[in-house]
Amino acid sequence: LVAQLAHPDRSRVEAARKELLSRPEIAIPALFAHLADPDEKITGGSVELLIQIGPTVVGEAKRLLADPTGPPDARWRAAFIVAEVAGADAPPILARSARQDPAPEVRKRSMELLARGKGVDHDVAIETFLAALEDGDPEVRADAAKYLEQESGQSHGEDAAAWRAWWEARKREGR
């Protein structure tokens, strides 16, 4: 049924979407299983439907994010789903992914989701970006510096000590 999301006949795609949405107990595991599908129509449709299903998918998304053996593409898509449907529970889940996922791409995308998140606890985001300045991947470090600059208006590049001093001063000021 999930494969029908890539069908060229739009009416068949819509019928598959309707059927999947009407049976979430079957749809949720099937859609998560296709988050790393090579066909973007299938992965995009799966993400879209999981978001439509709503918060009941968060548990499965967290499980997928916590499994370092799963495909990185599936993990960053799970992070996106969490950002969209988990509400106040999203920031700590994304922060954990940004700090601990073995794939740099997943860490980068999790930080991006934290940076653009609505209602995100900025302390969680900043602490995550500060930790990422110590990441072994240069792209992760560069993104962390970029997000810290966006948040602060400061420019310390990837200088972790300067950023930590800024953060400690900000906390002392009660901001």
XYZ file of N, CA, C and O in Angstrom:
700
model
N 0.826 -1.204 0.000
C 0.000 0.000 0.000
C 0.869 1.266 0.000
O 0.574 2.221 -0.696
N 1.966 1.256 0.781
C 2.852 2.421 0.836
C 3.474 2.676 -0.533
O 3.635 3.828 -0.944
N 3.778 1.624 -1.267
C 4.368 1.785 -2.597
C 3.444 2.555 -3.538
O 3.907 3.205 -4.489
N 2.149 2.531 -3.268
C 1.191 3.265 -4.105
C 1.390 4.784 -4.013
O 0.903 5.528 -4.858
N 2.111 5.247 -2.995
C 2.370 6.687 -2.851
C 3.210 7.224 -4.012
O 3.221 8.427 -4.257
N 3.890 6.333 -4.715
C 4.717 6.740 -5.862
C 4.034 6.460 -7.199
O 4.627 6.660 -8.258
N 2.802 6.005 -7.164
C 2.113 5.658 -8.408
C 1.881 6.907 -9.258
O 1.558 7.969 -8.743
N 2.021 6.795 -10.586
C 1.812 7.968 -11.448
C 0.350 8.436 -11.511
O 0.082 9.608 -11.806
N -0.580 7.540 -11.217
C -2.004 7.905 -11.231
C -2.361 8.550 -9.889
O -2.389 7.895 -8.855
N -2.650 9.826 -9.923
C -2.926 10.596 -8.703
C -4.103 10.019 -7.900
O -4.102 10.061 -6.675
N -5.086 9.479 -8.587
C -6.236 8.920 -7.869
C -5.828 7.690 -7.044
O -6.350 7.471 -5.950
N -4.863 6.921 -7.550
C -4.383 5.762 -6.791
C -3.567 6.211 -5.579
O -3.633 5.598 -4.518
N -2.818 7.282 -5.753
C -2.054 7.836 -4.629
C -3.017 8.291 -3.538
O -2.839 7.974 -2.361
N -4.047 9.023 -3.933
C -5.028 9.521 -2.962
C -5.773 8.384 -2.269
O -6.036 8.449 -1.067
N -6.102 7.351 -3.009
C -6.777 6.193 -2.416
C -5.862 5.516 -1.384
O -6.314 5.131 -0.294
N -4.575 5.389 -1.709
C -3.621 4.787 -0.774
C -3.478 5.650 0.479
O -3.468 5.134 1.603
N -3.386 6.956 0.289
C -3.279 7.873 1.435
C -4.497 7.740 2.357
O -4.352 7.640 3.571
N -5.670 7.729 1.744
C -6.906 7.626 2.521
C -6.948 6.313 3.307
O -7.305 6.289 4.491
N -6.584 5.223 2.645
C -6.580 3.907 3.296
C -5.571 3.877 4.445
O -5.871 3.379 5.534
N -4.388 4.403 4.216
C -3.370 4.414 5.271
C -3.815 5.255 6.466
O -3.645 4.848 7.618
N -4.394 6.412 6.207
C -4.854 7.265 7.301
C -6.010 6.647 8.075
O -6.169 6.909 9.273
N -6.792 5.820 7.422
C -7.928 5.196 8.106
C -7.509 4.011 8.972
O -8.293 3.532 9.783
N -6.273 3.543 8.807
C -5.798 2.369 9.544
C -4.416 2.630 10.152
O -3.427 2.017 9.770
N -4.331 3.562 11.097
C -3.020 3.935 11.638
C -2.257 2.784 12.284
O -1.026 2.753 12.238
N -2.965 1.805 12.848
C -2.276 0.687 13.494
C -1.452 -0.120 12.492
O -0.425 -0.701 12.845
N -1.880 -0.131 11.246
C -1.132 -0.808 10.175
C -0.203 0.176 9.476
O 0.931 -0.152 9.128
N -0.672 1.395 9.309
C 0.076 2.406 8.560
C 1.363 2.821 9.256
O 2.401 2.970 8.599
N 1.321 3.030 10.574
C 2.493 3.578 11.268
C 3.736 2.710 11.063
O 4.760 3.217 10.585
N 3.706 1.407 11.361
C 4.932 0.625 11.127
C 5.328 0.551 9.654
O 6.512 0.581 9.310
N 4.335 0.485 8.774
C 4.641 0.410 7.338
C 5.294 1.701 6.845
O 6.257 1.666 6.076
N 4.772 2.841 7.288
C 5.331 4.126 6.861
C 6.732 4.334 7.417
O 7.631 4.792 6.704
N 6.944 3.986 8.689
C 8.290 4.111 9.256
C 9.273 3.197 8.531
O 10.436 3.568 8.350
N 8.826 2.042 8.108
C 9.698 1.110 7.394
C 10.164 1.666 6.052
O 11.148 1.186 5.494
N 9.468 2.673 5.542
C 9.814 3.241 4.232
C 10.502 4.600 4.314
O 10.656 5.274 3.298
N 10.963 4.998 5.487
C 11.607 6.307 5.616
C 12.966 6.381 4.935
O 13.489 7.474 4.736
N 13.539 5.261 4.587
C 14.818 5.269 3.875
C 14.657 4.743 2.446
O 15.640 4.393 1.790
N 13.433 4.689 1.968
C 13.173 4.208 0.611
C 13.913 5.098 -0.394
O 13.967 6.312 -0.225
N 14.479 4.517 -1.440
C 15.180 5.344 -2.428
C 14.243 6.252 -3.243
O 14.697 7.228 -3.834
N 12.954 5.952 -3.255
C 11.996 6.770 -4.006
C 11.502 7.917 -3.122
O 10.812 7.707 -2.125
N 11.854 9.132 -3.498
C 11.476 10.312 -2.712
C 9.968 10.484 -2.591
O 9.492 11.057 -1.612
N 9.208 10.007 -3.565
C 7.751 10.097 -3.452
C 7.251 9.242 -2.295
O 6.329 9.623 -1.584
N 7.889 8.110 -2.125
C 7.489 7.219 -1.034
C 7.949 7.786 0.308
O 7.164 7.840 1.257
N 9.213 8.234 0.391
C 9.684 8.773 1.675
C 8.933 10.053 2.021
O 8.499 10.231 3.165
N 8.764 10.929 1.045
C 8.041 12.173 1.311
C 6.602 11.923 1.709
O 6.081 12.538 2.648
N 5.955 11.010 1.020
C 4.575 10.663 1.353
C 4.471 10.019 2.719
O 3.523 10.281 3.479
N 5.456 9.193 3.064
C 5.461 8.545 4.375
C 5.601 9.580 5.491
O 4.860 9.552 6.474
N 6.532 10.497 5.321
C 6.728 11.555 6.327
C 5.453 12.382 6.472
O 4.981 12.637 7.583
N 4.899 12.781 5.354
C 3.678 13.600 5.357
C 2.536 12.892 6.100
O 1.841 13.498 6.919
N 2.341 11.625 5.805
C 1.258 10.880 6.451
C 1.523 10.664 7.944
O 0.596 10.769 8.756
N 2.764 10.392 8.301
C 3.075 10.216 9.721
C 2.816 11.510 10.495
O 2.300 11.481 11.609
N 3.127 12.628 9.890
C 2.837 13.916 10.529
C 1.332 14.111 10.658
O 0.837 14.561 11.692
N 0.594 13.743 9.632
C -0.871 13.847 9.689
C -1.459 12.961 10.779
O -2.408 13.343 11.440
N -0.904 11.782 10.947
C -1.398 10.878 11.989
C -1.210 11.527 13.352
O -2.065 11.420 14.218
N -0.107 12.224 13.538
C 0.069 13.032 14.736
C 0.896 12.425 15.837
O 1.704 11.519 15.615
N 0.695 12.911 17.068
C 1.552 12.554 18.197
C 1.655 11.067 18.516
O 2.617 10.654 19.159
N 0.722 10.267 18.070
C 0.822 8.825 18.357
C 2.035 8.191 17.676
O 2.402 7.066 18.034
N 2.672 8.869 16.745
C 3.839 8.309 16.059
C 5.148 8.613 16.779
O 6.194 8.076 16.415
N 5.115 9.462 17.803
C 6.350 9.910 18.456
C 7.131 8.742 19.061
O 8.353 8.685 18.946
N 6.454 7.808 19.686
C 7.151 6.664 20.289
C 7.964 5.893 19.270
O 9.127 5.545 19.517
N 7.385 5.633 18.122
C 8.098 4.901 17.068
C 9.237 5.747 16.507
O 10.316 5.232 16.202
N 9.022 7.052 16.378
C 10.079 7.945 15.895
C 11.257 7.946 16.874
O 12.418 7.889 16.452
N 10.969 7.996 18.169
C 12.028 7.957 19.183
C 12.791 6.639 19.115
O 14.020 6.623 19.233
N 12.072 5.541 18.927
C 12.725 4.237 18.821
C 13.681 4.211 17.633
O 14.820 3.767 17.730
N 13.219 4.721 16.505
C 14.043 4.752 15.305
C 15.273 5.646 15.503
O 16.385 5.283 15.124
N 15.077 6.801 16.114
C 16.201 7.707 16.373
C 17.229 7.086 17.316
O 18.418 7.374 17.202
N 16.783 6.272 18.237
C 17.678 5.667 19.222
C 18.441 4.464 18.679
O 19.357 3.975 19.348
N 18.095 3.997 17.507
C 18.739 2.813 16.935
C 19.868 3.237 15.992
O 19.621 3.589 14.840
N 21.113 3.204 16.461
C 22.223 3.662 15.627
C 22.505 2.765 14.429
O 23.254 3.143 13.541
N 21.876 1.582 14.399
C 22.108 0.669 13.276
C 21.147 0.941 12.115
O 21.332 0.411 11.029
N 20.136 1.756 12.361
C 19.178 2.070 11.305
C 19.777 3.014 10.281
O 20.785 3.678 10.541
N 19.161 3.107 9.115
C 19.688 4.000 8.078
C 19.645 5.465 8.515
O 18.624 5.929 9.039
N 20.743 6.206 8.333
C 20.748 7.618 8.716
C 19.610 8.426 8.078
O 19.034 9.302 8.734
N 19.271 8.129 6.821
C 18.169 8.860 6.176
C 16.859 8.673 6.939
O 16.081 9.614 7.089
N 16.631 7.464 7.419
C 15.412 7.206 8.190
C 15.469 7.940 9.526
O 14.463 8.478 9.995
N 16.668 7.998 10.142
C 16.791 8.667 11.447
C 16.568 10.167 11.329
O 15.872 10.754 12.158
N 17.123 10.816 10.304
C 16.897 12.264 10.243
C 15.455 12.580 9.863
O 14.901 13.582 10.303
N 14.822 11.705 9.094
C 13.399 11.915 8.812
C 12.565 11.715 10.078
O 11.583 12.420 10.306
N 12.966 10.755 10.906
C 12.280 10.564 12.193
C 12.455 11.803 13.072
O 11.513 12.220 13.761
N 13.632 12.407 13.035
C 13.863 13.643 13.799
C 12.926 14.747 13.303
O 12.351 15.498 14.105
N 12.757 14.840 11.998
C 11.847 15.843 11.429
C 10.420 15.605 11.912
O 9.712 16.546 12.296
N 10.001 14.358 11.922
C 8.651 14.016 12.389
C 8.495 14.412 13.854
O 7.487 15.005 14.241
N 9.488 14.105 14.667
C 9.453 14.498 16.081
C 9.298 16.010 16.200
O 8.479 16.509 16.979
N 10.085 16.746 15.427
C 10.014 18.216 15.489
C 8.626 18.723 15.132
O 8.159 19.720 15.692
N 7.963 18.042 14.236
C 6.653 18.485 13.772
C 5.505 18.103 14.700
O 4.521 18.833 14.772
N 5.610 16.971 15.397
C 4.433 16.485 16.139
C 4.631 16.298 17.638
O 3.644 16.113 18.345
N 5.858 16.365 18.149
C 6.079 16.043 19.561
C 5.879 17.224 20.499
O 5.915 17.052 21.710
N 5.700 18.416 19.961
C 5.468 19.578 20.814
C 6.614 19.818 21.774
O 7.783 19.773 21.402
N 6.286 20.042 23.051
C 7.288 20.355 24.067
C 8.253 19.199 24.322
O 9.325 19.413 24.887
N 7.895 17.993 23.911
C 8.789 16.843 24.081
C 9.892 16.802 23.025
O 10.866 16.057 23.165
N 9.754 17.592 21.965
C 10.701 17.520 20.852
C 12.116 17.969 21.199
O 13.079 17.276 20.848
N 12.321 19.119 21.861
C 13.706 19.585 22.058
C 14.648 18.593 22.733
O 15.753 18.380 22.227
N 14.260 17.938 23.841
C 15.219 16.992 24.420
C 15.507 15.791 23.509
O 16.627 15.275 23.492
N 14.516 15.372 22.746
C 14.721 14.253 21.811
C 15.696 14.678 20.714
O 16.644 13.954 20.378
N 15.487 15.875 20.165
C 16.364 16.381 19.110
C 17.768 16.657 19.646
O 18.764 16.400 18.958
N 17.845 17.173 20.874
C 19.153 17.445 21.473
C 19.948 16.150 21.634
O 21.146 16.106 21.336
N 19.291 15.097 22.096
C 19.956 13.805 22.247
C 20.461 13.308 20.888
O 21.583 12.831 20.766
N 19.637 13.446 19.869
C 20.033 13.022 18.527
C 21.208 13.868 18.018
O 22.153 13.337 17.420
N 21.158 15.170 18.255
C 22.230 16.066 17.806
C 23.555 15.769 18.502
O 24.620 15.970 17.932
N 23.484 15.275 19.717
C 24.704 14.996 20.480
C 25.217 13.568 20.296
O 26.415 13.332 20.366
N 24.313 12.606 20.077
C 24.721 11.204 20.178
C 24.633 10.391 18.897
O 25.185 9.298 18.843
N 23.931 10.870 17.888
C 23.787 10.031 16.699
C 25.153 9.801 16.055
O 25.951 10.732 15.955
N 25.423 8.582 15.608
C 26.727 8.313 14.998
C 26.913 8.968 13.627
O 28.054 9.131 13.180
N 25.834 9.365 12.970
C 25.945 9.937 11.623
C 25.964 11.471 11.693
O 25.032 12.083 12.211
N 27.021 12.101 11.162
C 27.088 13.566 11.178
C 25.863 14.228 10.545
O 25.397 15.264 11.041
N 25.334 13.645 9.477
C 24.174 14.245 8.810
C 22.961 14.297 9.744
O 22.211 15.271 9.750
N 22.787 13.270 10.547
C 21.667 13.251 11.497
C 21.908 14.291 12.594
O 20.990 15.012 12.981
N 23.151 14.391 13.075
C 23.469 15.402 14.097
C 23.217 16.797 13.543
O 22.612 17.647 14.211
N 23.658 17.047 12.315
C 23.452 18.365 11.694
C 21.973 18.685 11.534
O 21.523 19.789 11.858
N 21.211 17.753 11.023
C 19.789 18.005 10.793
C 19.025 18.164 12.107
O 18.097 18.960 12.191
N 19.429 17.432 13.137
C 18.785 17.584 14.440
C 19.058 18.973 15.014
O 18.162 19.608 15.578
N 20.289 19.463 14.843
C 20.594 20.835 15.286
C 19.773 21.856 14.495
O 19.268 22.828 15.070
N 19.654 21.640 13.207
C 18.868 22.553 12.376
C 17.422 22.611 12.869
O 16.823 23.694 12.950
N 16.861 21.466 13.190
C 15.487 21.420 13.690
C 15.364 22.141 15.026
O 14.374 22.843 15.271
N 16.367 22.009 15.888
C 16.367 22.755 17.147
C 16.444 24.256 16.892
O 15.750 25.044 17.532
N 17.296 24.641 15.952
C 17.505 26.063 15.671
C 16.251 26.741 15.132
O 15.993 27.907 15.432
N 15.473 26.026 14.368
C 14.295 26.660 13.770
C 12.994 26.294 14.474
O 11.920 26.703 14.047
N 13.110 25.538 15.552
C 11.924 25.073 16.255
C 11.123 26.180 16.897
O 11.674 27.142 17.423
N 9.818 26.025 16.840
C 8.914 26.960 17.498
C 8.787 26.542 18.957
O 8.584 25.372 19.253
N 8.899 27.485 19.855
C 8.720 27.187 21.267
C 9.811 26.326 21.864
O 9.617 25.722 22.910
N 10.964 26.272 21.219
C 12.066 25.460 21.721
C 12.683 26.161 22.926
O 12.886 27.377 22.920
N 12.986 25.398 23.953
C 13.716 25.900 25.109
C 15.115 26.275 24.614
O 15.909 25.415 24.240
N 15.391 27.579 24.602
C 16.662 28.041 24.035
C 17.865 27.529 24.821
O 18.933 27.336 24.249
N 17.704 27.280 26.124
C 18.811 26.726 26.902
C 19.192 25.347 26.368
O 20.376 25.042 26.225
N 18.197 24.528 26.061
C 18.469 23.193 25.505
C 19.190 23.333 24.170
O 20.187 22.646 23.911
N 18.704 24.220 23.312
C 19.329 24.410 22.002
C 20.763 24.922 22.142
O 21.686 24.372 21.526
N 20.962 25.936 22.965
C 22.304 26.508 23.098
C 23.276 25.487 23.686
O 24.404 25.345 23.196
N 22.856 24.767 24.717
C 23.735 23.739 25.294
C 24.104 22.685 24.244
O 25.238 22.209 24.208
N 23.152 22.359 23.385
C 23.418 21.391 22.319
C 24.417 21.957 21.319
O 25.366 21.268 20.915
N 24.239 23.217 20.933
C 25.167 23.835 19.976
C 26.564 23.964 20.583
O 27.563 23.746 19.896
N 26.632 24.311 21.878
C 27.934 24.402 22.539
C 28.641 23.051 22.525
O 29.835 22.973 22.233
N 27.914 21.985 22.842
C 28.506 20.647 22.819
C 28.973 20.284 21.410
O 30.023 19.643 21.236
N 28.212 20.709 20.412
C 28.548 20.369 19.026
C 29.816 21.076 18.542
O 30.431 20.644 17.565
N 30.234 22.141 19.215
C 31.504 22.784 18.858
C 32.696 21.863 19.092
O 33.779 22.101 18.565
N 32.477 20.804 19.868
C 33.534 19.818 20.159
C 33.392 18.571 19.277
O 34.129 17.612 19.447
N 32.419 18.569 18.358
C 32.148 17.400 17.510
C 33.353 17.096 16.620
O 34.084 18.004 16.205
N 33.533 15.829 16.313
C 34.628 15.409 15.446
C 34.441 15.768 13.979
O 35.393 15.749 13.204
N 33.228 16.126 13.596
C 32.947 16.460 12.196
C 32.997 17.980 11.998
O 32.282 18.708 12.674
N 33.811 18.454 11.057
C 33.931 19.910 10.864
C 32.632 20.585 10.417
O 32.384 21.746 10.775
N 31.792 19.880 9.678
C 30.522 20.484 9.247
C 29.559 20.649 10.420
O 28.812 21.626 10.488
N 29.588 19.701 11.335
C 28.750 19.804 12.529
C 29.214 21.008 13.352
O 28.396 21.812 13.822
N 30.529 21.151 13.536
C 31.060 22.298 14.294
C 30.689 23.619 13.627
O 30.271 24.568 14.296
N 30.810 23.676 12.302
C 30.484 24.916 11.579
C 29.000 25.263 11.732
O 28.651 26.436 11.942
N 28.142 24.260 11.644
C 26.705 24.520 11.829
C 26.412 24.982 13.249
O 25.601 25.883 13.465
N 27.077 24.385 14.237
C 26.864 24.795 15.628
C 27.225 26.264 15.804
O 26.468 27.034 16.424
N 28.359 26.674 15.244
C 28.767 28.080 15.339
C 27.751 28.990 14.646
O 27.394 30.053 15.175
N 27.269 28.558 13.496
C 26.268 29.355 12.764
C 25.004 29.546 13.598
O 24.476 30.659 13.702
N 24.526 28.474 14.228
C 23.298 28.579 15.022
C 23.525 29.421 16.277
O 22.638 30.164 16.691
N 24.705 29.323 16.877
C 25.013 30.174 18.034
C 25.044 31.640 17.623
O 24.542 32.506 18.350
N 25.606 31.923 16.460
C 25.630 33.303 15.962
C 24.218 33.817 15.703
O 23.890 34.957 16.043
N 23.369 32.975 15.139
C 21.977 33.379 14.891
C 21.253 33.666 16.206
O 20.480 34.610 16.296
N 21.507 32.850 17.202
C 20.831 32.986 18.489
C 21.324 34.215 19.262
O 20.543 34.890 19.913
N 22.618 34.489 19.155
C 23.235 35.480 20.031
C 23.521 36.831 19.389
O 23.665 37.823 20.093
N 23.690 36.841 18.086
C 24.156 38.060 17.430
C 25.657 38.251 17.604
O 26.220 39.240 17.143
N 26.295 37.318 18.269
C 27.750 37.357 18.490
C 28.451 36.617 17.360
O 27.825 35.850 16.640
N 29.769 36.815 17.272
C 30.544 36.112 16.260
C 31.849 35.619 16.877
O 32.797 36.387 17.022
N 31.857 34.350 17.257
C 33.053 33.745 17.839
C 33.538 32.567 17.006
O 34.368 31.786 17.480
N 32.987 32.407 15.805
C 33.396 31.284 14.967
C 33.200 29.971 15.697
O 32.184 29.766 16.348
N 34.191 29.110 15.611
C 34.120 27.801 16.274
C 34.923 27.785 17.575
O 35.292 26.727 18.070
N 35.166 28.952 18.144
C 35.925 29.074 19.387
C 35.041 28.666 20.575
O 34.288 29.482 21.116
N 35.146 27.417 20.972
C 34.286 26.878 22.029
C 34.465 27.632 23.342
O 33.489 27.891 24.050
N 35.692 28.008 23.687
C 35.936 28.723 24.949
C 35.236 30.082 24.938
O 34.628 30.485 25.935
N 35.311 30.795 23.822
C 34.646 32.107 23.731
C 33.136 31.954 23.829
O 32.470 32.754 24.506
N 32.612 30.932 23.172
C 31.168 30.708 23.242
C 30.743 30.329 24.653
O 29.721 30.793 25.145
N 31.516 29.502 25.318
C 31.156 29.111 26.693
C 31.207 30.326 27.618
O 30.353 30.470 28.503
N 32.197 31.201 27.429
C 32.285 32.427 28.241
C 31.057 33.304 27.987
O 30.470 33.854 28.934
N 30.658 33.433 26.722
C 29.449 34.211 26.400
C 28.238 33.605 27.101
O 27.433 34.323 27.697
N 28.101 32.280 27.052
C 26.951 31.602 27.636
C 26.933 31.764 29.155
O 25.887 32.043 29.743
N 28.077 31.601 29.786
C 28.141 31.763 31.242
C 27.773 33.196 31.640
O 27.041 33.412 32.611
N 28.263 34.183 30.879
C 27.917 35.588 31.164
C 26.433 35.820 30.980
O 25.802 36.514 31.805
N 25.877 35.256 29.958
C 24.431 35.425 29.704
C 23.618 34.812 30.841
O 22.609 35.384 31.268
N 24.025 33.637 31.302
C 23.305 32.996 32.400
C 23.421 33.825 33.698
O 22.449 33.952 34.431
N 24.606 34.397 33.940
C 24.783 35.227 35.135
C 23.882 36.465 35.077
O 23.398 36.934 36.101
N 23.666 36.975 33.870
C 22.815 38.157 33.697
C 21.327 37.798 33.796
O 20.477 38.680 33.778
N 21.031 36.527 33.844
C 19.659 36.076 33.977
C 18.858 36.121 32.692
O 17.636 36.226 32.690
N 19.526 36.025 31.574
C 18.835 36.047 30.277
C 18.526 34.661 29.790
O 19.119 33.716 29.975
